[in-house]
Every structure is written in structure tokens, then in C-alpha cells.
Amino acid sequence: ATPRSSARQLVREALERYGLNPDDFGQFALCDVVGRPGGGGAAGGGWQGEHLREVGDWERPLVLQELWKPKAGWSRRFEIRRRQDLERAGD
């Protein structure tokens, strides 16, 4: 990934890397997720995402990361999600 990489390109590359059909990239979206470590509740806890935003296909995730940093105690990561799951969650 480079600052010039679009979200669409990164999703396509991730699908290819994990052995999925890269032509199915339209079924997936890159999401910007902000959360806190240790929010899982289990022993040791995990990472708990609390705020999710679908990144536009032509947005540049590494540029977004440079422009906006979460507050202290929060962290951010990018996740690939199925678009149908995002639509269901929005209902």
C-alpha cells in the first residue's frame, strides 16, 4: 500500500492475497474502524471496534490515516467487510 493506493485497489489486492476472486471486489468494502484495546471482555480482552465508517472506493486510506488520528486511548484499523453485512447493520 502506498499513499496513492485507493480503497478499491487495496480490497482487490487483499482478496487476491487470501485466495479469493479479486473480481469480487465490488462485494466488499474497506472500513475505517475506531476502537479501544481490551474491550472484548474475555480474559485479556481483545480489540473492540466502536465506530465504523465505510471508506469510499476512491478514497486513499493511507492519506486518511495521516490526516486524522484518534484521541488518546483509542486506536484505528482498516477492516474489509462484506457490503451486504454493512447494509444489514444499517437497517
mmCIF file of N, CA, C and O in Angstrom:
data_model
loop_
_atom_site.group_PDB
_atom_site.id
_atom_site.type_symbol
_atom_site.label_atom_id
_atom_site.label_comp_id
_atom_site.label_asym_id
_atom_site.label_seq_id
_atom_site.Cartn_x
_atom_site.Cartn_y
_atom_site.Cartn_z
ATOM 1 N N ALA A 1 0.841 -1.187 0.000
ATOM 2 C CA ALA A 1 0.000 0.000 0.000
ATOM 3 C C ALA A 1 0.885 1.250 0.000
ATOM 4 O O ALA A 1 1.900 1.295 0.684
ATOM 5 N N THR A 2 0.471 2.212 -0.766
ATOM 6 C CA THR A 2 1.161 3.495 -0.816
ATOM 7 C C THR A 2 0.128 4.594 -0.608
ATOM 8 O O THR A 2 -1.078 4.331 -0.696
ATOM 9 N N PRO A 3 0.570 5.826 -0.345
ATOM 10 C CA PRO A 3 -0.404 6.922 -0.206
ATOM 11 C C PRO A 3 -1.267 7.123 -1.461
ATOM 12 O O PRO A 3 -2.343 7.690 -1.374
ATOM 13 N N ARG A 4 -0.831 6.614 -2.584
ATOM 14 C CA ARG A 4 -1.612 6.748 -3.825
ATOM 15 C C ARG A 4 -2.614 5.619 -4.023
ATOM 16 O O ARG A 4 -3.444 5.684 -4.923
ATOM 17 N N SER A 5 -2.552 4.580 -3.196
ATOM 18 C CA SER A 5 -3.463 3.433 -3.326
ATOM 19 C C SER A 5 -4.871 3.814 -2.916
ATOM 20 O O SER A 5 -5.084 4.396 -1.853
ATOM 21 N N SER A 6 -5.854 3.443 -3.741
ATOM 22 C CA SER A 6 -7.254 3.689 -3.394
ATOM 23 C C SER A 6 -7.786 2.518 -2.569
ATOM 24 O O SER A 6 -7.228 1.414 -2.589
ATOM 25 N N ALA A 7 -8.879 2.753 -1.870
ATOM 26 C CA ALA A 7 -9.513 1.686 -1.091
ATOM 27 C C ALA A 7 -9.893 0.526 -2.009
ATOM 28 O O ALA A 7 -9.717 -0.641 -1.649
ATOM 29 N N ARG A 8 -10.387 0.840 -3.179
ATOM 30 C CA ARG A 8 -10.781 -0.188 -4.144
ATOM 31 C C ARG A 8 -9.582 -1.073 -4.505
ATOM 32 O O ARG A 8 -9.697 -2.300 -4.551
ATOM 33 N N GLN A 9 -8.425 -0.468 -4.766
ATOM 34 C CA GLN A 9 -7.228 -1.232 -5.108
ATOM 35 C C GLN A 9 -6.807 -2.126 -3.949
ATOM 36 O O GLN A 9 -6.417 -3.281 -4.151
ATOM 37 N N LEU A 10 -6.874 -1.601 -2.732
ATOM 38 C CA LEU A 10 -6.443 -2.377 -1.563
ATOM 39 C C LEU A 10 -7.358 -3.567 -1.304
ATOM 40 O O LEU A 10 -6.885 -4.653 -0.946
ATOM 41 N N VAL A 11 -8.664 -3.389 -1.500
ATOM 42 C CA VAL A 11 -9.596 -4.505 -1.329
ATOM 43 C C VAL A 11 -9.287 -5.586 -2.362
ATOM 44 O O VAL A 11 -9.197 -6.766 -2.036
ATOM 45 N N ARG A 12 -9.093 -5.178 -3.585
ATOM 46 C CA ARG A 12 -8.783 -6.130 -4.665
ATOM 47 C C ARG A 12 -7.501 -6.913 -4.360
ATOM 48 O O ARG A 12 -7.452 -8.135 -4.517
ATOM 49 N N GLU A 13 -6.467 -6.207 -3.908
ATOM 50 C CA GLU A 13 -5.203 -6.870 -3.577
ATOM 51 C C GLU A 13 -5.354 -7.830 -2.397
ATOM 52 O O GLU A 13 -4.772 -8.919 -2.400
ATOM 53 N N ALA A 14 -6.131 -7.439 -1.392
ATOM 54 C CA ALA A 14 -6.340 -8.317 -0.232
ATOM 55 C C ALA A 14 -7.080 -9.586 -0.640
ATOM 56 O O ALA A 14 -6.722 -10.689 -0.193
ATOM 57 N N LEU A 15 -8.092 -9.460 -1.472
ATOM 58 C CA LEU A 15 -8.825 -10.640 -1.927
ATOM 59 C C LEU A 15 -7.891 -11.596 -2.664
ATOM 60 O O LEU A 15 -7.914 -12.805 -2.432
ATOM 61 N N GLU A 16 -7.070 -11.034 -3.522
ATOM 62 C CA GLU A 16 -6.124 -11.847 -4.276
ATOM 63 C C GLU A 16 -5.131 -12.542 -3.336
ATOM 64 O O GLU A 16 -4.848 -13.732 -3.468
ATOM 65 N N ARG A 17 -4.623 -11.805 -2.355
ATOM 66 C CA ARG A 17 -3.646 -12.358 -1.417
ATOM 67 C C ARG A 17 -4.222 -13.526 -0.615
ATOM 68 O O ARG A 17 -3.513 -14.481 -0.287
ATOM 69 N N TYR A 18 -5.512 -13.453 -0.293
ATOM 70 C CA TYR A 18 -6.126 -14.510 0.517
ATOM 71 C C TYR A 18 -6.819 -15.573 -0.329
ATOM 72 O O TYR A 18 -7.614 -16.358 0.180
ATOM 73 N N GLY A 19 -6.517 -15.584 -1.626
ATOM 74 C CA GLY A 19 -7.008 -16.656 -2.484
ATOM 75 C C GLY A 19 -8.461 -16.520 -2.901
ATOM 76 O O GLY A 19 -9.053 -17.494 -3.358
ATOM 77 N N LEU A 20 -9.037 -15.337 -2.760
ATOM 78 C CA LEU A 20 -10.403 -15.110 -3.205
ATOM 79 C C LEU A 20 -10.364 -14.450 -4.580
ATOM 80 O O LEU A 20 -9.340 -13.914 -5.002
ATOM 81 N N ASN A 21 -11.471 -14.472 -5.274
ATOM 82 C CA ASN A 21 -11.520 -13.904 -6.618
ATOM 83 C C ASN A 21 -11.444 -12.378 -6.539
ATOM 84 O O ASN A 21 -12.367 -11.738 -6.027
ATOM 85 N N PRO A 22 -10.367 -11.764 -7.046
ATOM 86 C CA PRO A 22 -10.241 -10.311 -6.970
ATOM 87 C C PRO A 22 -11.315 -9.575 -7.760
ATOM 88 O O PRO A 22 -11.584 -8.404 -7.498
ATOM 89 N N ASP A 23 -11.988 -10.273 -8.686
ATOM 90 C CA ASP A 23 -13.062 -9.637 -9.444
ATOM 91 C C ASP A 23 -14.323 -9.456 -8.594
ATOM 92 O O ASP A 23 -15.260 -8.773 -9.011
ATOM 93 N N ASP A 24 -14.346 -10.054 -7.410
ATOM 94 C CA ASP A 24 -15.483 -9.907 -6.492
ATOM 95 C C ASP A 24 -15.332 -8.683 -5.587
ATOM 96 O O ASP A 24 -16.081 -8.522 -4.632
ATOM 97 N N PHE A 25 -14.360 -7.802 -5.891
ATOM 98 C CA PHE A 25 -14.086 -6.671 -5.001
ATOM 99 C C PHE A 25 -15.315 -5.794 -4.770
ATOM 100 O O PHE A 25 -15.428 -5.165 -3.729
ATOM 101 N N GLY A 26 -16.260 -5.772 -5.692
ATOM 102 C CA GLY A 26 -17.466 -4.962 -5.524
ATOM 103 C C GLY A 26 -18.353 -5.440 -4.387
ATOM 104 O O GLY A 26 -19.191 -4.693 -3.891
ATOM 105 N N GLN A 27 -18.170 -6.684 -3.948
ATOM 106 C CA GLN A 27 -18.960 -7.231 -2.839
ATOM 107 C C GLN A 27 -18.385 -6.857 -1.478
ATOM 108 O O GLN A 27 -18.991 -7.132 -0.451
ATOM 109 N N PHE A 28 -17.206 -6.236 -1.477
ATOM 110 C CA PHE A 28 -16.508 -5.920 -0.238
ATOM 111 C C PHE A 28 -16.210 -4.427 -0.153
ATOM 112 O O PHE A 28 -16.096 -3.749 -1.166
ATOM 113 N N ALA A 29 -16.056 -3.954 1.066
ATOM 114 C CA ALA A 29 -15.717 -2.546 1.286
ATOM 115 C C ALA A 29 -14.628 -2.465 2.349
ATOM 116 O O ALA A 29 -14.586 -3.273 3.283
ATOM 117 N N LEU A 30 -13.770 -1.485 2.192
ATOM 118 C CA LEU A 30 -12.774 -1.194 3.215
ATOM 119 C C LEU A 30 -13.439 -0.276 4.231
ATOM 120 O O LEU A 30 -14.103 0.691 3.865
ATOM 121 N N CYS A 31 -13.286 -0.594 5.502
ATOM 122 C CA CYS A 31 -13.905 0.199 6.561
ATOM 123 C C CYS A 31 -12.839 0.744 7.499
ATOM 124 O O CYS A 31 -11.881 0.055 7.836
ATOM 125 N N ASP A 32 -13.040 1.970 7.910
ATOM 126 C CA ASP A 32 -12.185 2.647 8.891
ATOM 127 C C ASP A 32 -12.865 2.421 10.235
ATOM 128 O O ASP A 32 -13.992 2.872 10.442
ATOM 129 N N VAL A 33 -12.213 1.681 11.126
ATOM 130 C CA VAL A 33 -12.819 1.315 12.401
ATOM 131 C C VAL A 33 -11.996 1.907 13.541
ATOM 132 O O VAL A 33 -10.785 1.729 13.596
ATOM 133 N N VAL A 34 -12.667 2.610 14.448
ATOM 134 C CA VAL A 34 -12.018 3.189 15.620
ATOM 135 C C VAL A 34 -12.521 2.429 16.839
ATOM 136 O O VAL A 34 -13.715 2.154 16.971
ATOM 137 N N GLY A 35 -11.606 2.063 17.715
ATOM 138 C CA GLY A 35 -11.993 1.301 18.896
ATOM 139 C C GLY A 35 -10.952 1.422 19.985
ATOM 140 O O GLY A 35 -10.071 2.285 19.938
ATOM 141 N N ARG A 36 -11.093 0.551 20.962
ATOM 142 C CA ARG A 36 -10.191 0.545 22.112
ATOM 143 C C ARG A 36 -9.671 -0.862 22.354
ATOM 144 O O ARG A 36 -10.404 -1.824 22.198
ATOM 145 N N PRO A 37 -8.423 -0.954 22.786
ATOM 146 C CA PRO A 37 -7.906 -2.277 23.150
ATOM 147 C C PRO A 37 -8.574 -2.768 24.434
ATOM 148 O O PRO A 37 -8.999 -1.971 25.263
ATOM 149 N N GLY A 38 -8.695 -4.083 24.557
ATOM 150 C CA GLY A 38 -9.223 -4.665 25.790
ATOM 151 C C GLY A 38 -10.718 -4.585 25.940
ATOM 152 O O GLY A 38 -11.243 -4.867 26.992
ATOM 153 N N GLY A 39 -11.437 -4.248 24.899
ATOM 154 C CA GLY A 39 -12.889 -4.109 25.012
ATOM 155 C C GLY A 39 -13.653 -5.400 24.860
ATOM 156 O O GLY A 39 -14.860 -5.417 24.962
ATOM 157 N N GLY A 40 -12.953 -6.527 24.627
ATOM 158 C CA GLY A 40 -13.625 -7.783 24.357
ATOM 159 C C GLY A 40 -14.287 -8.429 25.560
ATOM 160 O O GLY A 40 -15.170 -9.238 25.419
ATOM 161 N N GLY A 41 -13.868 -8.095 26.765
ATOM 162 C CA GLY A 41 -14.485 -8.657 27.961
ATOM 163 C C GLY A 41 -13.914 -9.997 28.381
ATOM 164 O O GLY A 41 -13.995 -10.366 29.534
ATOM 165 N N ALA A 42 -13.336 -10.758 27.466
ATOM 166 C CA ALA A 42 -12.736 -12.044 27.817
ATOM 167 C C ALA A 42 -11.420 -11.795 28.545
ATOM 168 O O ALA A 42 -10.912 -10.682 28.561
ATOM 169 N N ALA A 43 -10.879 -12.838 29.124
ATOM 170 C CA ALA A 43 -9.603 -12.697 29.830
ATOM 171 C C ALA A 43 -8.575 -12.072 28.900
ATOM 172 O O ALA A 43 -8.312 -12.584 27.832
ATOM 173 N N GLY A 44 -8.017 -10.969 29.292
ATOM 174 C CA GLY A 44 -7.060 -10.267 28.459
ATOM 175 C C GLY A 44 -7.726 -9.355 27.458
ATOM 176 O O GLY A 44 -7.144 -8.398 27.000
ATOM 177 N N GLY A 45 -8.972 -9.652 27.120
ATOM 178 C CA GLY A 45 -9.717 -8.814 26.184
ATOM 179 C C GLY A 45 -9.097 -8.788 24.813
ATOM 180 O O GLY A 45 -7.996 -9.244 24.588
ATOM 181 N N GLY A 46 -9.808 -8.253 23.897
ATOM 182 C CA GLY A 46 -9.336 -8.094 22.530
ATOM 183 C C GLY A 46 -9.488 -6.650 22.132
ATOM 184 O O GLY A 46 -9.569 -5.767 22.982
ATOM 185 N N TRP A 47 -9.550 -6.439 20.867
ATOM 186 C CA TRP A 47 -9.761 -5.090 20.356
ATOM 187 C C TRP A 47 -11.236 -4.950 20.038
ATOM 188 O O TRP A 47 -11.819 -5.821 19.383
ATOM 189 N N GLN A 48 -11.866 -3.898 20.519
ATOM 190 C CA GLN A 48 -13.299 -3.707 20.325
ATOM 191 C C GLN A 48 -13.551 -2.467 19.478
ATOM 192 O O GLN A 48 -13.313 -1.356 19.921
ATOM 193 N N GLY A 49 -14.016 -2.683 18.250
ATOM 194 C CA GLY A 49 -14.368 -1.568 17.389
ATOM 195 C C GLY A 49 -15.656 -0.925 17.871
ATOM 196 O O GLY A 49 -16.611 -1.615 18.217
ATOM 197 N N GLU A 50 -15.687 0.394 17.918
ATOM 198 C CA GLU A 50 -16.887 1.092 18.388
ATOM 199 C C GLU A 50 -17.497 2.006 17.331
ATOM 200 O O GLU A 50 -18.680 2.288 17.380
ATOM 201 N N HIS A 51 -16.694 2.494 16.410
ATOM 202 C CA HIS A 51 -17.176 3.379 15.356
ATOM 203 C C HIS A 51 -16.649 2.869 14.024
ATOM 204 O O HIS A 51 -15.456 2.633 13.885
ATOM 205 N N LEU A 52 -17.550 2.705 13.059
ATOM 206 C CA LEU A 52 -17.174 2.167 11.766
ATOM 207 C C LEU A 52 -17.668 3.106 10.671
ATOM 208 O O LEU A 52 -18.778 3.612 10.737
ATOM 209 N N ARG A 53 -16.819 3.333 9.680
ATOM 210 C CA ARG A 53 -17.193 4.135 8.519
ATOM 211 C C ARG A 53 -16.678 3.440 7.276
ATOM 212 O O ARG A 53 -15.509 3.066 7.193
ATOM 213 N N GLU A 54 -17.573 3.240 6.316
ATOM 214 C CA GLU A 54 -17.144 2.666 5.047
ATOM 215 C C GLU A 54 -16.314 3.704 4.297
ATOM 216 O O GLU A 54 -16.722 4.857 4.146
ATOM 217 N N VAL A 55 -15.134 3.292 3.857
ATOM 218 C CA VAL A 55 -14.245 4.173 3.104
ATOM 219 C C VAL A 55 -14.703 4.142 1.647
ATOM 220 O O VAL A 55 -14.939 3.068 1.088
ATOM 221 N N GLY A 56 -14.845 5.306 1.026
ATOM 222 C CA GLY A 56 -15.231 5.368 -0.378
ATOM 223 C C GLY A 56 -14.209 4.668 -1.256
ATOM 224 O O GLY A 56 -13.006 4.684 -0.965
ATOM 225 N N ASP A 57 -14.670 4.059 -2.341
ATOM 226 C CA ASP A 57 -13.791 3.294 -3.227
ATOM 227 C C ASP A 57 -12.576 4.081 -3.689
ATOM 228 O O ASP A 57 -11.506 3.516 -3.886
ATOM 229 N N TRP A 58 -12.722 5.380 -3.885
ATOM 230 C CA TRP A 58 -11.625 6.175 -4.442
ATOM 231 C C TRP A 58 -10.870 6.958 -3.377
ATOM 232 O O TRP A 58 -9.946 7.695 -3.689
ATOM 233 N N GLU A 59 -11.267 6.803 -2.105
ATOM 234 C CA GLU A 59 -10.505 7.455 -1.032
ATOM 235 C C GLU A 59 -9.163 6.748 -0.881
ATOM 236 O O GLU A 59 -9.014 5.582 -1.225
ATOM 237 N N ARG A 60 -8.222 7.451 -0.314
ATOM 238 C CA ARG A 60 -6.865 6.932 -0.124
ATOM 239 C C ARG A 60 -6.640 6.691 1.375
ATOM 240 O O ARG A 60 -6.392 7.620 2.137
ATOM 241 N N PRO A 61 -6.729 5.424 1.818
ATOM 242 C CA PRO A 61 -6.652 5.103 3.245
ATOM 243 C C PRO A 61 -5.396 5.610 3.951
ATOM 244 O O PRO A 61 -5.475 6.080 5.085
ATOM 245 N N LEU A 62 -4.230 5.529 3.318
ATOM 246 C CA LEU A 62 -3.011 5.986 3.995
ATOM 247 C C LEU A 62 -3.003 7.504 4.159
ATOM 248 O O LEU A 62 -2.453 8.017 5.134
ATOM 249 N N VAL A 63 -3.639 8.213 3.241
ATOM 250 C CA VAL A 63 -3.771 9.665 3.392
ATOM 251 C C VAL A 63 -4.735 9.962 4.544
ATOM 252 O O VAL A 63 -4.472 10.835 5.375
ATOM 253 N N LEU A 64 -5.842 9.225 4.616
ATOM 254 C CA LEU A 64 -6.791 9.398 5.729
ATOM 255 C C LEU A 64 -6.084 9.193 7.070
ATOM 256 O O LEU A 64 -6.299 9.942 8.019
ATOM 257 N N GLN A 65 -5.256 8.184 7.136
ATOM 258 C CA GLN A 65 -4.537 7.851 8.357
ATOM 259 C C GLN A 65 -3.610 8.992 8.771
ATOM 260 O O GLN A 65 -3.454 9.268 9.958
ATOM 261 N N GLU A 66 -3.010 9.651 7.801
ATOM 262 C CA GLU A 66 -2.117 10.780 8.098
ATOM 263 C C GLU A 66 -2.879 12.012 8.573
ATOM 264 O O GLU A 66 -2.408 12.760 9.414
ATOM 265 N N LEU A 67 -4.068 12.218 8.009
ATOM 266 C CA LEU A 67 -4.821 13.447 8.279
ATOM 267 C C LEU A 67 -5.576 13.428 9.605
ATOM 268 O O LEU A 67 -5.854 14.476 10.168
ATOM 269 N N TRP A 68 -5.947 12.245 10.073
ATOM 270 C CA TRP A 68 -6.771 12.181 11.276
ATOM 271 C C TRP A 68 -6.293 11.049 12.172
ATOM 272 O O TRP A 68 -6.226 9.901 11.756
ATOM 273 N N LYS A 69 -5.971 11.400 13.404
ATOM 274 C CA LYS A 69 -5.517 10.419 14.400
ATOM 275 C C LYS A 69 -6.553 10.350 15.525
ATOM 276 O O LYS A 69 -7.059 11.377 15.960
ATOM 277 N N PRO A 70 -6.859 9.161 16.020
ATOM 278 C CA PRO A 70 -7.799 9.035 17.133
ATOM 279 C C PRO A 70 -7.236 9.654 18.418
ATOM 280 O O PRO A 70 -6.023 9.796 18.570
ATOM 281 N N LYS A 71 -8.144 9.991 19.332
ATOM 282 C CA LYS A 71 -7.736 10.543 20.632
ATOM 283 C C LYS A 71 -6.982 9.489 21.436
ATOM 284 O O LYS A 71 -7.072 8.296 21.159
ATOM 285 N N ALA A 72 -6.295 9.947 22.471
ATOM 286 C CA ALA A 72 -5.552 9.044 23.360
ATOM 287 C C ALA A 72 -6.490 7.968 23.909
ATOM 288 O O ALA A 72 -7.633 8.248 24.266
ATOM 289 N N GLY A 73 -6.015 6.739 23.967
ATOM 290 C CA GLY A 73 -6.811 5.627 24.467
ATOM 291 C C GLY A 73 -7.602 4.922 23.377
ATOM 292 O O GLY A 73 -8.179 3.871 23.597
ATOM 293 N N TRP A 74 -7.650 5.510 22.193
ATOM 294 C CA TRP A 74 -8.361 4.931 21.059
ATOM 295 C C TRP A 74 -7.348 4.539 19.995
ATOM 296 O O TRP A 74 -6.253 5.070 19.946
ATOM 297 N N SER A 75 -7.729 3.616 19.142
ATOM 298 C CA SER A 75 -6.875 3.261 18.019
ATOM 299 C C SER A 75 -7.753 3.041 16.793
ATOM 300 O O SER A 75 -8.974 2.969 16.891
ATOM 301 N N ARG A 76 -7.104 2.928 15.662
ATOM 302 C CA ARG A 76 -7.831 2.770 14.413
ATOM 303 C C ARG A 76 -7.214 1.613 13.641
ATOM 304 O O ARG A 76 -6.035 1.346 13.727
ATOM 305 N N ARG A 77 -8.074 0.954 12.889
ATOM 306 C CA ARG A 77 -7.584 -0.036 11.945
ATOM 307 C C ARG A 77 -8.548 -0.097 10.774
ATOM 308 O O ARG A 77 -9.700 0.333 10.871
ATOM 309 N N PHE A 78 -8.056 -0.617 9.680
ATOM 310 C CA PHE A 78 -8.879 -0.788 8.499
ATOM 311 C C PHE A 78 -9.262 -2.255 8.407
ATOM 312 O O PHE A 78 -8.438 -3.138 8.617
ATOM 313 N N GLU A 79 -10.535 -2.508 8.123
ATOM 314 C CA GLU A 79 -11.054 -3.868 8.004
ATOM 315 C C GLU A 79 -11.810 -3.992 6.693
ATOM 316 O O GLU A 79 -12.433 -3.031 6.243
ATOM 317 N N ILE A 80 -11.778 -5.177 6.131
ATOM 318 C CA ILE A 80 -12.572 -5.449 4.935
ATOM 319 C C ILE A 80 -13.826 -6.176 5.381
ATOM 320 O O ILE A 80 -13.756 -7.178 6.089
ATOM 321 N N ARG A 81 -14.971 -5.638 4.966
ATOM 322 C CA ARG A 81 -16.262 -6.222 5.328
ATOM 323 C C ARG A 81 -17.094 -6.449 4.074
ATOM 324 O O ARG A 81 -16.955 -5.729 3.090
ATOM 325 N N ARG A 82 -17.979 -7.417 4.146
ATOM 326 C CA ARG A 82 -18.924 -7.638 3.037
ATOM 327 C C ARG A 82 -19.932 -6.494 3.030
ATOM 328 O O ARG A 82 -20.450 -6.117 4.078
ATOM 329 N N ARG A 83 -20.195 -5.967 1.858
ATOM 330 C CA ARG A 83 -21.147 -4.855 1.740
ATOM 331 C C ARG A 83 -22.533 -5.248 2.237
ATOM 332 O O ARG A 83 -23.210 -4.458 2.867
ATOM 333 N N GLN A 84 -22.952 -6.499 1.992
ATOM 334 C CA GLN A 84 -24.273 -6.924 2.445
ATOM 335 C C GLN A 84 -24.367 -6.903 3.968
ATOM 336 O O GLN A 84 -25.423 -6.602 4.520
ATOM 337 N N ASP A 85 -23.277 -7.189 4.667
ATOM 338 C CA ASP A 85 -23.280 -7.128 6.131
ATOM 339 C C ASP A 85 -23.388 -5.686 6.610
ATOM 340 O O ASP A 85 -24.047 -5.410 7.607
ATOM 341 N N LEU A 86 -22.742 -4.771 5.892
ATOM 342 C CA LEU A 86 -22.826 -3.353 6.243
ATOM 343 C C LEU A 86 -24.234 -2.826 6.038
ATOM 344 O O LEU A 86 -24.761 -2.066 6.843
ATOM 345 N N GLU A 87 -24.883 -3.260 4.950
ATOM 346 C CA GLU A 87 -26.262 -2.832 4.675
ATOM 347 C C GLU A 87 -27.210 -3.352 5.731
ATOM 348 O O GLU A 87 -28.097 -2.650 6.184
ATOM 349 N N ARG A 88 -27.024 -4.621 6.164
ATOM 350 C CA ARG A 88 -27.858 -5.209 7.208
ATOM 351 C C ARG A 88 -27.706 -4.469 8.528
ATOM 352 O O ARG A 88 -28.671 -4.225 9.230
ATOM 353 N N ALA A 89 -26.458 -4.109 8.856
ATOM 354 C CA ALA A 89 -26.184 -3.416 10.119
ATOM 355 C C ALA A 89 -26.797 -2.022 10.113
ATOM 356 O O ALA A 89 -27.156 -1.491 11.163
ATOM 357 N N GLY A 90 -26.956 -1.430 8.922
ATOM 358 C CA GLY A 90 -27.527 -0.088 8.818
ATOM 359 C C GLY A 90 -29.039 -0.057 8.894
ATOM 360 O O GLY A 90 -29.637 0.997 9.046
ATOM 361 N N ASP A 91 -29.677 -1.227 8.799
ATOM 362 C CA ASP A 91 -31.155 -1.276 8.845
ATOM 363 C C ASP A 91 -31.689 -1.009 10.224
ATOM 364 O O ASP A 91 -31.137 -1.201 11.221
#
